[in-house]
XYZ file of C-alpha atoms in Angstrom:
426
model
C -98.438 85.978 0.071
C -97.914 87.235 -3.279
C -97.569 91.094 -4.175
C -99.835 90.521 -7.148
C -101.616 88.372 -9.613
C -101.571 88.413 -13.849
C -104.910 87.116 -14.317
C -106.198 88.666 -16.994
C -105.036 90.086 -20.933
C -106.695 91.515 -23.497
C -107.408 89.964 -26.801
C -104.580 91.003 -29.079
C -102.213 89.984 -26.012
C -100.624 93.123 -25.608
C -102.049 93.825 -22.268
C -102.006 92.192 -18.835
C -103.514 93.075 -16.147
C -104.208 92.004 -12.774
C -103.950 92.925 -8.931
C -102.380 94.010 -6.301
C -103.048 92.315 -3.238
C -105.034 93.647 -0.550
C -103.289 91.658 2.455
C -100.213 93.482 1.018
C -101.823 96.959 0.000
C -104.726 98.138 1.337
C -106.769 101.134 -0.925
C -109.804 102.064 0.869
C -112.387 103.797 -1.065
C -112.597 106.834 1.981
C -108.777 107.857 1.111
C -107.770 106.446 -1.609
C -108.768 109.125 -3.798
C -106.514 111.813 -2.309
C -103.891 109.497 -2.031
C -103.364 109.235 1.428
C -102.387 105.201 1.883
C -99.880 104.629 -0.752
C -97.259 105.380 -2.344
C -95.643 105.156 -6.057
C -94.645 102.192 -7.177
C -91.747 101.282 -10.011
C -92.573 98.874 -12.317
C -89.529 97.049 -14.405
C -89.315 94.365 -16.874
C -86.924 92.191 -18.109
C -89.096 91.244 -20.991
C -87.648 93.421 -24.568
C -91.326 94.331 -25.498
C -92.519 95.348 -22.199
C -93.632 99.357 -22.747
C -95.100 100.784 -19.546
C -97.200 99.910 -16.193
C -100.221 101.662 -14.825
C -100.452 100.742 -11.353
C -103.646 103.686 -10.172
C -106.444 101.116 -11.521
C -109.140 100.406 -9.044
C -111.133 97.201 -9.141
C -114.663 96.393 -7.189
C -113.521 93.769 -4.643
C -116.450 92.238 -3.327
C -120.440 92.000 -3.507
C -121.742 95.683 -2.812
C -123.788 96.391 -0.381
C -127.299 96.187 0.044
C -128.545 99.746 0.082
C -128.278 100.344 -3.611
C -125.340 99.596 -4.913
C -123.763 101.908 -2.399
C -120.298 101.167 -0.504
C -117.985 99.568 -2.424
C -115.021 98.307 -1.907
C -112.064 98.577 -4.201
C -108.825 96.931 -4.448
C -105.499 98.492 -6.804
C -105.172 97.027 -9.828
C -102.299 96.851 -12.656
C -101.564 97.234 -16.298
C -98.887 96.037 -18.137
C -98.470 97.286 -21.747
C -96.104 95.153 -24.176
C -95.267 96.665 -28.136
C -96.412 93.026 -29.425
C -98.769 90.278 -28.978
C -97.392 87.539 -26.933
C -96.744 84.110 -27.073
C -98.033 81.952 -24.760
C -94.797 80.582 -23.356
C -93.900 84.271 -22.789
C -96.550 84.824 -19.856
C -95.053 83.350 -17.512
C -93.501 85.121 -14.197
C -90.062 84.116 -15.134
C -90.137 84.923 -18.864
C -91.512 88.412 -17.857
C -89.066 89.523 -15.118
C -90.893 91.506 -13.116
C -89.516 93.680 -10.358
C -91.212 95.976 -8.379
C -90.097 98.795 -5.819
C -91.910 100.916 -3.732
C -92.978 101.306 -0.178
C -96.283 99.756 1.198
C -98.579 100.469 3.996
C -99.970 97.937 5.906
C -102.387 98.136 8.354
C -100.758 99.152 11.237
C -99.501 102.063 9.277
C -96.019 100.699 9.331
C -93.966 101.257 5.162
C -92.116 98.903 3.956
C -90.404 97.722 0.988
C -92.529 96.053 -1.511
C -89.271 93.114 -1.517
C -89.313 93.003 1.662
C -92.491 92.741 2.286
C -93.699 89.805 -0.219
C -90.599 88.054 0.378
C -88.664 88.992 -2.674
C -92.016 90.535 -4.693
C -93.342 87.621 -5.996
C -95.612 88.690 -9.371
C -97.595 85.033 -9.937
C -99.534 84.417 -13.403
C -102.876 82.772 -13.074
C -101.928 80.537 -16.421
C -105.536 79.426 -16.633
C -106.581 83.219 -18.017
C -104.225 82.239 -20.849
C -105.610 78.996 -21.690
C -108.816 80.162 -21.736
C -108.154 83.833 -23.690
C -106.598 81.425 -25.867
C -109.354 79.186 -26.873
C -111.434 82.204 -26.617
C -109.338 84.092 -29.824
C -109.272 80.543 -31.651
C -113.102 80.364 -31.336
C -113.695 83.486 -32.550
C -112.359 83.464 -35.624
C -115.079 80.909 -37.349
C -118.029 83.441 -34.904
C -116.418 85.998 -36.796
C -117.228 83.990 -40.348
C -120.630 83.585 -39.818
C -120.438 87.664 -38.571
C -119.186 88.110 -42.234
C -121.264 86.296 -44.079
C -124.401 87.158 -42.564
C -123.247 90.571 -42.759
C -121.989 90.959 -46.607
C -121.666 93.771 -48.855
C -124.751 91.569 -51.085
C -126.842 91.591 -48.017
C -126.497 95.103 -47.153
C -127.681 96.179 -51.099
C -130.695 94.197 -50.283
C -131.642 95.606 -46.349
C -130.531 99.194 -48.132
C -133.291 98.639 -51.149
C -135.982 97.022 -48.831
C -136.058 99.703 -46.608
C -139.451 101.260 -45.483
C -138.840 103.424 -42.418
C -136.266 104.515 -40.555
C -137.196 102.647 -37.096
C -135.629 99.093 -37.445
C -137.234 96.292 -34.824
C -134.573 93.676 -33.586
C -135.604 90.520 -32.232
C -132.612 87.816 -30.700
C -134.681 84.820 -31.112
C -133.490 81.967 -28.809
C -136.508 80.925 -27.657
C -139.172 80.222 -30.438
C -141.849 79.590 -27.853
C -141.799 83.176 -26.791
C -141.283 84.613 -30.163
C -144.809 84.997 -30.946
C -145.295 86.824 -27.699
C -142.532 89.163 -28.204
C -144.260 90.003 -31.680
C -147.909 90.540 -30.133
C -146.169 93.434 -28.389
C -144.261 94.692 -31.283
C -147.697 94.319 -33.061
C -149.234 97.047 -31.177
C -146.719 99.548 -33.302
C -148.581 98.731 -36.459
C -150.985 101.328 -36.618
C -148.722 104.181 -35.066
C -145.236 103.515 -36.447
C -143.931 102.613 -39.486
C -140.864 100.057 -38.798
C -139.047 97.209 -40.688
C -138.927 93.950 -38.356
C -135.548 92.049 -37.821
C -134.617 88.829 -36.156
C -131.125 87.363 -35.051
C -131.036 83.306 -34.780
C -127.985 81.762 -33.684
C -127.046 79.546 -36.653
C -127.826 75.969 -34.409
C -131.492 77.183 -33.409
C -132.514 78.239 -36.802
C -135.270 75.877 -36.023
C -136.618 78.549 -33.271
C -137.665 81.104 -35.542
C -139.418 78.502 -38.304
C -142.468 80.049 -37.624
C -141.564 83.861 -37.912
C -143.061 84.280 -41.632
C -146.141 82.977 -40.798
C -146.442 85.676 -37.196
C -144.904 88.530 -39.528
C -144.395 87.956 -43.535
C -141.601 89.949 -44.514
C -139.395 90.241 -41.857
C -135.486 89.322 -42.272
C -133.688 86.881 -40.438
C -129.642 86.853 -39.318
C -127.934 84.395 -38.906
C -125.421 85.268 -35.729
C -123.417 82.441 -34.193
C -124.127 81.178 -30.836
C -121.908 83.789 -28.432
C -122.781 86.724 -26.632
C -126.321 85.963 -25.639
C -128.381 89.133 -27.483
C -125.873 92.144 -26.750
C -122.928 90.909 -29.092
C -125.545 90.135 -32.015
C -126.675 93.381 -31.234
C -123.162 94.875 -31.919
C -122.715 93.803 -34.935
C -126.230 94.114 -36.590
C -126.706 97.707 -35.715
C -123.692 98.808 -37.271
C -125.242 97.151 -40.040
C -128.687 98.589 -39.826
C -127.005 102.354 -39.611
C -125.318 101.738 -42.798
C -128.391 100.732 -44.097
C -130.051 103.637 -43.431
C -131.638 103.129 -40.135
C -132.000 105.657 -37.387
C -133.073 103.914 -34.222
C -133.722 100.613 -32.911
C -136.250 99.034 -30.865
C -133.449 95.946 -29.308
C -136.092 92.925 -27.808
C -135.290 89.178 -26.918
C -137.210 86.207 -26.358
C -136.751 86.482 -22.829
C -137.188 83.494 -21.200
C -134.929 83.592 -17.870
C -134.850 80.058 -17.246
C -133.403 80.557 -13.730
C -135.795 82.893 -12.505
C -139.631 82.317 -10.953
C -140.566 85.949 -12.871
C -139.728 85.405 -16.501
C -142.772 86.029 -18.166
C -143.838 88.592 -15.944
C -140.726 90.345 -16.335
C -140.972 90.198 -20.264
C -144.592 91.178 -20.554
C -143.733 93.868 -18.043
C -140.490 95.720 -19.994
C -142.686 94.873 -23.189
C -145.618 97.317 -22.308
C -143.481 99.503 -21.445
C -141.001 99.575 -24.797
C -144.432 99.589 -27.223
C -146.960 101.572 -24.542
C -150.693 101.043 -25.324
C -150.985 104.527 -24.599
C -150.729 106.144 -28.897
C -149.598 109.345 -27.054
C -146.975 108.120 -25.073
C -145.623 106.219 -27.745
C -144.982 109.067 -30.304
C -143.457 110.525 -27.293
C -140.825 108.052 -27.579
C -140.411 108.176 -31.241
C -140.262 111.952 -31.267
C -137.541 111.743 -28.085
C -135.623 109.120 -30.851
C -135.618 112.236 -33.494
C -133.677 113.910 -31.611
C -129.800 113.338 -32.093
C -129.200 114.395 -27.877
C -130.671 110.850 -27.489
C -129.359 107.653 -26.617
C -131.725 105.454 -25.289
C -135.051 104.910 -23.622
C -136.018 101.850 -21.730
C -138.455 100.617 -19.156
C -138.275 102.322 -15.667
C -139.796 99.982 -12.923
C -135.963 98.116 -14.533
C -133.596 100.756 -14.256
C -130.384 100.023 -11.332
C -127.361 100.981 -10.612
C -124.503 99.728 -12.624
C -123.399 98.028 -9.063
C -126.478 96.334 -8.821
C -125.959 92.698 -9.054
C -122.255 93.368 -9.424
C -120.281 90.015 -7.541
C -117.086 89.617 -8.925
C -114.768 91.584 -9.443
C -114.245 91.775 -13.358
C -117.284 93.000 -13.925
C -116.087 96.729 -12.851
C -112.828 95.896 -14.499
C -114.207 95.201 -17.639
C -116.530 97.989 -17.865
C -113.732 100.547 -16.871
C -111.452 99.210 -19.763
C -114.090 99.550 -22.177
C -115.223 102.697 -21.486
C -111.524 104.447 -21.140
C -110.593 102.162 -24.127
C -113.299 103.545 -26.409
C -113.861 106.971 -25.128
C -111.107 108.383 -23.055
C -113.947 110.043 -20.937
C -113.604 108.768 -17.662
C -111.411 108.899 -15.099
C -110.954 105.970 -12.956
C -111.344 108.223 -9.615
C -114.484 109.100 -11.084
C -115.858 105.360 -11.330
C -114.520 104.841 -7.248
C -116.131 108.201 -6.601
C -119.306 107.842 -7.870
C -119.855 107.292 -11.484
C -120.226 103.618 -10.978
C -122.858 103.850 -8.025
C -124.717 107.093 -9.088
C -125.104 105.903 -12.885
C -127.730 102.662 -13.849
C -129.110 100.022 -16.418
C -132.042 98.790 -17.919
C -131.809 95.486 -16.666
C -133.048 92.936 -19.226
C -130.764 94.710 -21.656
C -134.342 95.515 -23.880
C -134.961 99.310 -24.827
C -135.339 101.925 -27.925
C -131.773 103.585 -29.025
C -130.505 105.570 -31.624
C -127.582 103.521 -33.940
C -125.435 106.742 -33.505
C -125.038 106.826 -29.586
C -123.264 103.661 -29.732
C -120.543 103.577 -32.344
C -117.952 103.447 -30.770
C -118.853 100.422 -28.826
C -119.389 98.203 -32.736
C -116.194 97.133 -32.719
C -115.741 95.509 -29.682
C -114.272 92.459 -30.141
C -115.725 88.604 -30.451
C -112.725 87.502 -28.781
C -112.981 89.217 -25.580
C -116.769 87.944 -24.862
C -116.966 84.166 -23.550
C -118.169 81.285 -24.473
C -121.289 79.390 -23.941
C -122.145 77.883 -21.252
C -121.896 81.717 -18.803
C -122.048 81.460 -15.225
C -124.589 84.172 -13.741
C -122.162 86.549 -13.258
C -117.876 88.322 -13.582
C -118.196 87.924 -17.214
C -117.556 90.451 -19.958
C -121.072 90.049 -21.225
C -122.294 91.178 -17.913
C -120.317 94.162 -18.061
C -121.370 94.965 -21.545
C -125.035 94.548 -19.904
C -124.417 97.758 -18.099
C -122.560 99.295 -21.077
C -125.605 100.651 -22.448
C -126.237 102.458 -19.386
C -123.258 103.912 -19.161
C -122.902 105.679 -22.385
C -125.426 108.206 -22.492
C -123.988 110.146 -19.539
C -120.246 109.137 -20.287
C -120.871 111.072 -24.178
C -123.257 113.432 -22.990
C -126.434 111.808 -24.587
C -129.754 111.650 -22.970
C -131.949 108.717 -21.735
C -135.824 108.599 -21.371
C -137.658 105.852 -19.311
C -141.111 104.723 -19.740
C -143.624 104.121 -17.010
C -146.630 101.857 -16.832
C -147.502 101.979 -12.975
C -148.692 105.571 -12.812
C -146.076 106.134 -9.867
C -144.298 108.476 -12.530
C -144.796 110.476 -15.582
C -145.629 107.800 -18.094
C -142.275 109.070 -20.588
C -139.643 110.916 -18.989
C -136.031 112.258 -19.173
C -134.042 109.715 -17.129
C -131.446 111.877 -15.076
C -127.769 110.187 -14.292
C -128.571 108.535 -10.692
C -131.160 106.065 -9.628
C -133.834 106.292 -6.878
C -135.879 103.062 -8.277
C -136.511 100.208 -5.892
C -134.490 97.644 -5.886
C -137.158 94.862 -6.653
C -135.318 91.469 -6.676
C -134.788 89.529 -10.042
C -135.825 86.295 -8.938
């Protein structure tokens, strides 16, 4: 069996990262924590950029359990930081020389030498994850054209100059079909709200949104390339709208949720709740959005845990790494210890935000989110799914949700933690 696995890098290849095994190393989530089943390891490599090691990272293992999100399971992780990008004949076990010493526990509670142990600690690389983070950079670059030329200093004199309110609505259109039922809803703002209406197309279904000028003259279409679903559009036209002088957002999609039996349902459903027929409630929201404690409100029959729906293990990973990356506000202990099961999402990634609670979070980038076609789950879209959830409480901001069952208050301060059902997604 091998000690660990490489299967895994960032996009500038100057990180790799990857994980212990469990058969060798066993981290249970009761004791890890106080650092009762293991001990230090050394890290060395024969490789001249090689910088440092973090060995302390905790990954979710397995599918959690079905009492809300509770009861993970976590398995060590590893970092390996190099003072370059690397080529791809570099990541290789032999080119790296990797050593590692240490004692292990096993599960008899016998130590022993890590080279002992794994029969001469064997560090294998999963060459697939470079293949594949490959193609992913190469791709990127022309997503990353279209970014720039939908996104131009031209453009942004003309979004700056149209400008009539401060609200901005943002529609990913990638259904057309459902576009003009997405805009009924948005419709109902009319009379209340003042807002300027914005739709991302990826640039091969332009066709989808042919009809938009007819359902709503004036509004402005971007062109975004086909990657990311709606969050990485998302990340790089409200950047775009703050410049331009807008506030808060009101982030929708043509929903469509081809695999599921509740689709529509579930779109008409967060949609009520995002633009509430109630006049009151919704100045409630656009007050709550005046405020600059505020991060983001969304629907609350569709708030879970950030575990929810969580089956493989990147998914953690990822989010971990981006929140540490961009903040420097969590401690990993804190994510095995709670933060992870006692914080949640709006699933359906639809809800009102402010532009400012998310800037540090722009510049993620293209490279590191996968192509088309995505399995269902374990990518880094998925984790960027729960990213919005995650920030408010991680920077100190505030989230509302917005009820339309009359269990709760209809508008409400969302507190960290999550006591909503856990109503299947179909």
């Amino acid at each position: 069996m091998p000690f660990a696995v490489i299967d895994n890098m960032t996009p500038d290849r100057r990180t790799l990262t990857g994980k212990i095994s469990k058969g060798v190393f066993f981290a249970a989530h009761t004791n890890y924590v106080g650092g009762a089943n293991h001990t230090d390891l050394e890290w060395a490599l024969d490789h001249p950029a090689f910088v440092e090691a973090q060995d302390d990272l905790l990954w979710h293992d397995q599918t959690v359990s079905a009492t809300k999100g509770r009861g993970l399971d976590v398995e060590r992780g590893f970092a390996l930081t190099f003072n370059r990008p690397l080529e791809s004949h570099e990541i290789t076990a032999k080119a790296l020389g990797i050593h590692v010493s240490g004692r292990t526990r096993s599960g008899d509670g016998e130590y022993s030498e890590v080279e002992d142990l794994t029969g001469g600690n064997p560090v294998i690389v999963d060459r697939s994850f470079v293949y594949r983070q490959l193609e992913q950079v190469s791709s990127a670059a022309a997503d990353d054209a279209i970014f720039a030329q939908t996104f131009s200093a031209e453009i942004l004199d003309e979004v700056r100059q149209a400008r009539t309110s401060r609200i901005a609505v943002l529609v990913h259109c990638f259904y057309g079909d459902v576009l003009e039922t997405v805009l009924e809803h948005v419709h109902r703002l009319d009379p209340h709200v003042p807002y300027d209406l914005f739709v991302d197309v990826p640039d091969d279904r332009l066709d989808e949104a042919s009809r938009l000028q007819e359902l709503h003259p004036g509004a402005r279409v971007f062109v975004v390339p086909n990657r990311g679903r709606d969050i990485l559009p998302f990340l790089r036209v409200a950047p775009f709208l703050r410049e331009a002088g807008y506030t808060s957002v009101l982030k929708v999609h043509t929903k469509k949720s081809p695999t599921s039996t509740i689709g529509p349902a579930w779109l008409r459903a967060i949609m009520r709740a995002l633009v509430p027929e109630d006049p009151a409630v919704l100045h409630q929201v656009v007050d709550a959005l005046d405020s600059e404690d505020t991060a983001i409100i969304g629907p609350e029959r569709y708030y879970y845990p950030l575990s929810y729906g969580f089956a493989a293990s990147d998914n953690l990973r990822n989010l971990v790494h981006v929140i540490e990356e961009r903040t420097g506000a969590v401690e990993l202990d804190d994510v095995v210890d709670g933060f992870y099961t006692d914080f949640g999402f709006f699933a359906g990634t639809m809800f009102w935000a402010r532009l400012d609670a998310f800037e540090d979070f722009y510049g993620i980038e293209t490279a590191r989110v996968e192509e088309e076609p995505l399995p269902t789950d374990g990518t880094f879209l998925h984790s960027l799914e729960r990213l919005f959830g995650a920030i408010p409480p991680v920077l100190g901001k505030k989230m509302y949700s917005v009820a339309i069952d009359g269990r709760r208050e209809p508008f409400a301060e969302r507190p960290p933690g999550t006591t909503t059902p856990m109503r299947p997604l179909g």
